[in-house]
C-alpha cells in the first residue's frame, strides 16, 4: 500500500493548558507538529484525493484554542481523535505538542508529548 505524509510543523496556538494555578490563569502557547499518513496516489491535482493541510491547520487552530485541559496527553488524545473524524483519509496520525512556557520555567529548550495512532 502506498503511504504519503501530509505534515504541518510548529503551528502555534494559544489555549488554557496545565495543572498548576499559574498555568490556568491565562492562555499560553502550545506548538503543534502533526503528520497524517494517507494514500494520495489518486490525488492527481485534486485536493479531494488527499488531506488538505490548510484545512488541518484551521481545524487545529479552532479546536485547540477552544480547549482547557490539564495535561498535554489529554489534549493530544483529543486532537488525534478529532483529526481522525475530520480527515478520515488519514491512515495514521502523529502529533507532537510542545509547551514553551513550561520549558522556559524549567530551564530547558523543549518539553511536550508525542503520540501516534494508526487506523484500520
mmCIF file of C-alpha atoms in Angstrom:
data_model
loop_
_atom_site.group_PDB
_atom_site.id
_atom_site.type_symbol
_atom_site.label_atom_id
_atom_site.label_comp_id
_atom_site.label_asym_id
_atom_site.label_seq_id
_atom_site.Cartn_x
_atom_site.Cartn_y
_atom_site.Cartn_z
ATOM 1 C CA UNK A 1 0.000 0.000 0.000
ATOM 2 C CA UNK A 2 1.277 3.454 -0.874
ATOM 3 C CA UNK A 3 1.644 5.893 2.036
ATOM 4 C CA UNK A 4 2.217 9.609 1.655
ATOM 5 C CA UNK A 5 2.539 12.033 4.553
ATOM 6 C CA UNK A 6 0.972 15.448 4.836
ATOM 7 C CA UNK A 7 2.690 17.402 7.609
ATOM 8 C CA UNK A 8 2.460 20.665 9.486
ATOM 9 C CA UNK A 9 5.367 21.762 11.662
ATOM 10 C CA UNK A 10 5.386 24.146 14.617
ATOM 11 C CA UNK A 11 1.867 25.574 14.458
ATOM 12 C CA UNK A 12 1.448 27.886 17.468
ATOM 13 C CA UNK A 13 -1.980 28.101 19.100
ATOM 14 C CA UNK A 14 -2.968 29.853 22.342
ATOM 15 C CA UNK A 15 -5.004 27.791 24.822
ATOM 16 C CA UNK A 16 -5.521 27.087 28.507
ATOM 17 C CA UNK A 17 -3.341 24.121 29.432
ATOM 18 C CA UNK A 18 -1.795 22.913 32.655
ATOM 19 C CA UNK A 19 -2.461 21.661 36.146
ATOM 20 C CA UNK A 20 -0.804 24.458 38.121
ATOM 21 C CA UNK A 21 -2.613 27.679 39.075
ATOM 22 C CA UNK A 22 -0.102 29.854 37.175
ATOM 23 C CA UNK A 23 -0.797 27.825 34.011
ATOM 24 C CA UNK A 24 -4.571 28.134 34.310
ATOM 25 C CA UNK A 25 -4.520 31.884 34.977
ATOM 26 C CA UNK A 26 -4.020 32.854 31.331
ATOM 27 C CA UNK A 27 -3.910 31.410 27.850
ATOM 28 C CA UNK A 28 -0.472 30.248 26.764
ATOM 29 C CA UNK A 29 1.039 28.981 23.529
ATOM 30 C CA UNK A 30 1.361 25.354 22.568
ATOM 31 C CA UNK A 31 3.309 24.352 19.480
ATOM 32 C CA UNK A 32 1.877 21.526 17.382
ATOM 33 C CA UNK A 33 3.510 19.399 14.725
ATOM 34 C CA UNK A 34 1.315 16.847 13.009
ATOM 35 C CA UNK A 35 1.716 14.227 10.297
ATOM 36 C CA UNK A 36 -1.142 12.466 8.556
ATOM 37 C CA UNK A 37 -0.313 9.365 6.527
ATOM 38 C CA UNK A 38 -2.613 8.688 3.599
ATOM 39 C CA UNK A 39 -2.643 7.297 0.092
ATOM 40 C CA UNK A 40 -2.503 10.437 -2.042
ATOM 41 C CA UNK A 41 -1.696 8.465 -5.172
ATOM 42 C CA UNK A 42 -5.168 9.159 -6.543
ATOM 43 C CA UNK A 43 -4.976 12.911 -5.939
ATOM 44 C CA UNK A 44 -3.903 13.853 -9.497
ATOM 45 C CA UNK A 45 -4.100 17.582 -8.742
ATOM 46 C CA UNK A 46 -7.450 17.112 -6.990
ATOM 47 C CA UNK A 47 -7.453 18.289 -3.357
ATOM 48 C CA UNK A 48 -10.249 15.816 -2.582
ATOM 49 C CA UNK A 49 -7.822 12.955 -3.258
ATOM 50 C CA UNK A 50 -5.591 13.856 -0.315
ATOM 51 C CA UNK A 51 -5.629 15.536 3.096
ATOM 52 C CA UNK A 52 -5.848 19.329 2.762
ATOM 53 C CA UNK A 53 -3.131 20.724 5.050
ATOM 54 C CA UNK A 54 -4.771 24.152 5.039
ATOM 55 C CA UNK A 55 -7.962 22.619 6.403
ATOM 56 C CA UNK A 56 -5.940 20.699 9.003
ATOM 57 C CA UNK A 57 -4.290 23.941 10.194
ATOM 58 C CA UNK A 58 -7.591 25.799 10.513
ATOM 59 C CA UNK A 59 -9.276 22.841 12.225
ATOM 60 C CA UNK A 60 -6.451 22.519 14.764
ATOM 61 C CA UNK A 61 -6.436 26.260 15.497
ATOM 62 C CA UNK A 62 -10.167 26.294 16.188
ATOM 63 C CA UNK A 63 -10.174 23.057 18.188
ATOM 64 C CA UNK A 64 -7.121 23.689 20.378
ATOM 65 C CA UNK A 65 -7.919 27.332 21.125
ATOM 66 C CA UNK A 66 -11.362 26.325 22.462
ATOM 67 C CA UNK A 67 -9.992 23.691 24.879
ATOM 68 C CA UNK A 68 -9.000 23.866 28.521
ATOM 69 C CA UNK A 69 -7.069 20.744 29.513
ATOM 70 C CA UNK A 70 -4.889 19.883 32.471
ATOM 71 C CA UNK A 71 -2.470 17.591 30.682
ATOM 72 C CA UNK A 72 -0.874 17.713 27.252
ATOM 73 C CA UNK A 73 -1.640 13.987 26.983
ATOM 74 C CA UNK A 74 -5.372 14.745 27.233
ATOM 75 C CA UNK A 75 -5.107 17.449 24.591
ATOM 76 C CA UNK A 76 -3.070 15.179 22.301
ATOM 77 C CA UNK A 77 -5.602 12.335 22.526
ATOM 78 C CA UNK A 78 -8.474 14.721 21.831
ATOM 79 C CA UNK A 79 -6.656 16.260 18.839
ATOM 80 C CA UNK A 80 -5.882 12.897 17.255
ATOM 81 C CA UNK A 81 -9.475 11.682 17.715
ATOM 82 C CA UNK A 82 -10.837 14.896 16.196
ATOM 83 C CA UNK A 83 -8.399 14.791 13.259
ATOM 84 C CA UNK A 84 -9.343 11.180 12.557
ATOM 85 C CA UNK A 85 -13.038 12.125 12.471
ATOM 86 C CA UNK A 86 -12.477 15.219 10.308
ATOM 87 C CA UNK A 87 -9.916 13.681 7.934
ATOM 88 C CA UNK A 88 -10.844 10.002 7.502
ATOM 89 C CA UNK A 89 -8.382 9.549 4.627
ATOM 90 C CA UNK A 90 -5.591 9.616 7.240
ATOM 91 C CA UNK A 91 -4.496 6.040 7.973
ATOM 92 C CA UNK A 92 -2.092 7.169 10.715
ATOM 93 C CA UNK A 93 -1.715 10.401 12.666
ATOM 94 C CA UNK A 94 1.379 11.530 14.508
ATOM 95 C CA UNK A 95 1.183 14.528 16.819
ATOM 96 C CA UNK A 96 3.771 16.398 18.877
ATOM 97 C CA UNK A 97 2.733 19.149 21.281
ATOM 98 C CA UNK A 98 5.329 21.386 22.902
ATOM 99 C CA UNK A 99 4.723 23.754 25.798
ATOM 100 C CA UNK A 100 7.260 26.609 25.513
ATOM 101 C CA UNK A 101 6.296 28.447 28.730
ATOM 102 C CA UNK A 102 6.798 25.301 30.811
ATOM 103 C CA UNK A 103 10.138 24.605 29.114
ATOM 104 C CA UNK A 104 11.342 28.123 29.868
ATOM 105 C CA UNK A 105 10.233 27.860 33.503
ATOM 106 C CA UNK A 106 12.079 24.530 33.835
ATOM 107 C CA UNK A 107 15.222 25.882 32.194
ATOM 108 C CA UNK A 108 15.211 23.590 29.169
ATOM 109 C CA UNK A 109 14.685 24.074 25.459
ATOM 110 C CA UNK A 110 11.538 21.986 24.915
ATOM 111 C CA UNK A 111 9.009 19.882 26.811
ATOM 112 C CA UNK A 112 5.919 18.158 25.495
ATOM 113 C CA UNK A 113 4.343 14.922 24.366
ATOM 114 C CA UNK A 114 4.298 12.889 21.188
ATOM 115 C CA UNK A 115 1.730 10.330 20.131
ATOM 116 C CA UNK A 116 0.988 8.258 17.041
ATOM 117 C CA UNK A 117 -2.149 6.354 16.181
ATOM 118 C CA UNK A 118 -2.789 4.005 13.265
ATOM 119 C CA UNK A 119 -6.258 3.328 11.908
ATOM 120 C CA UNK A 120 -7.594 0.266 10.096
#
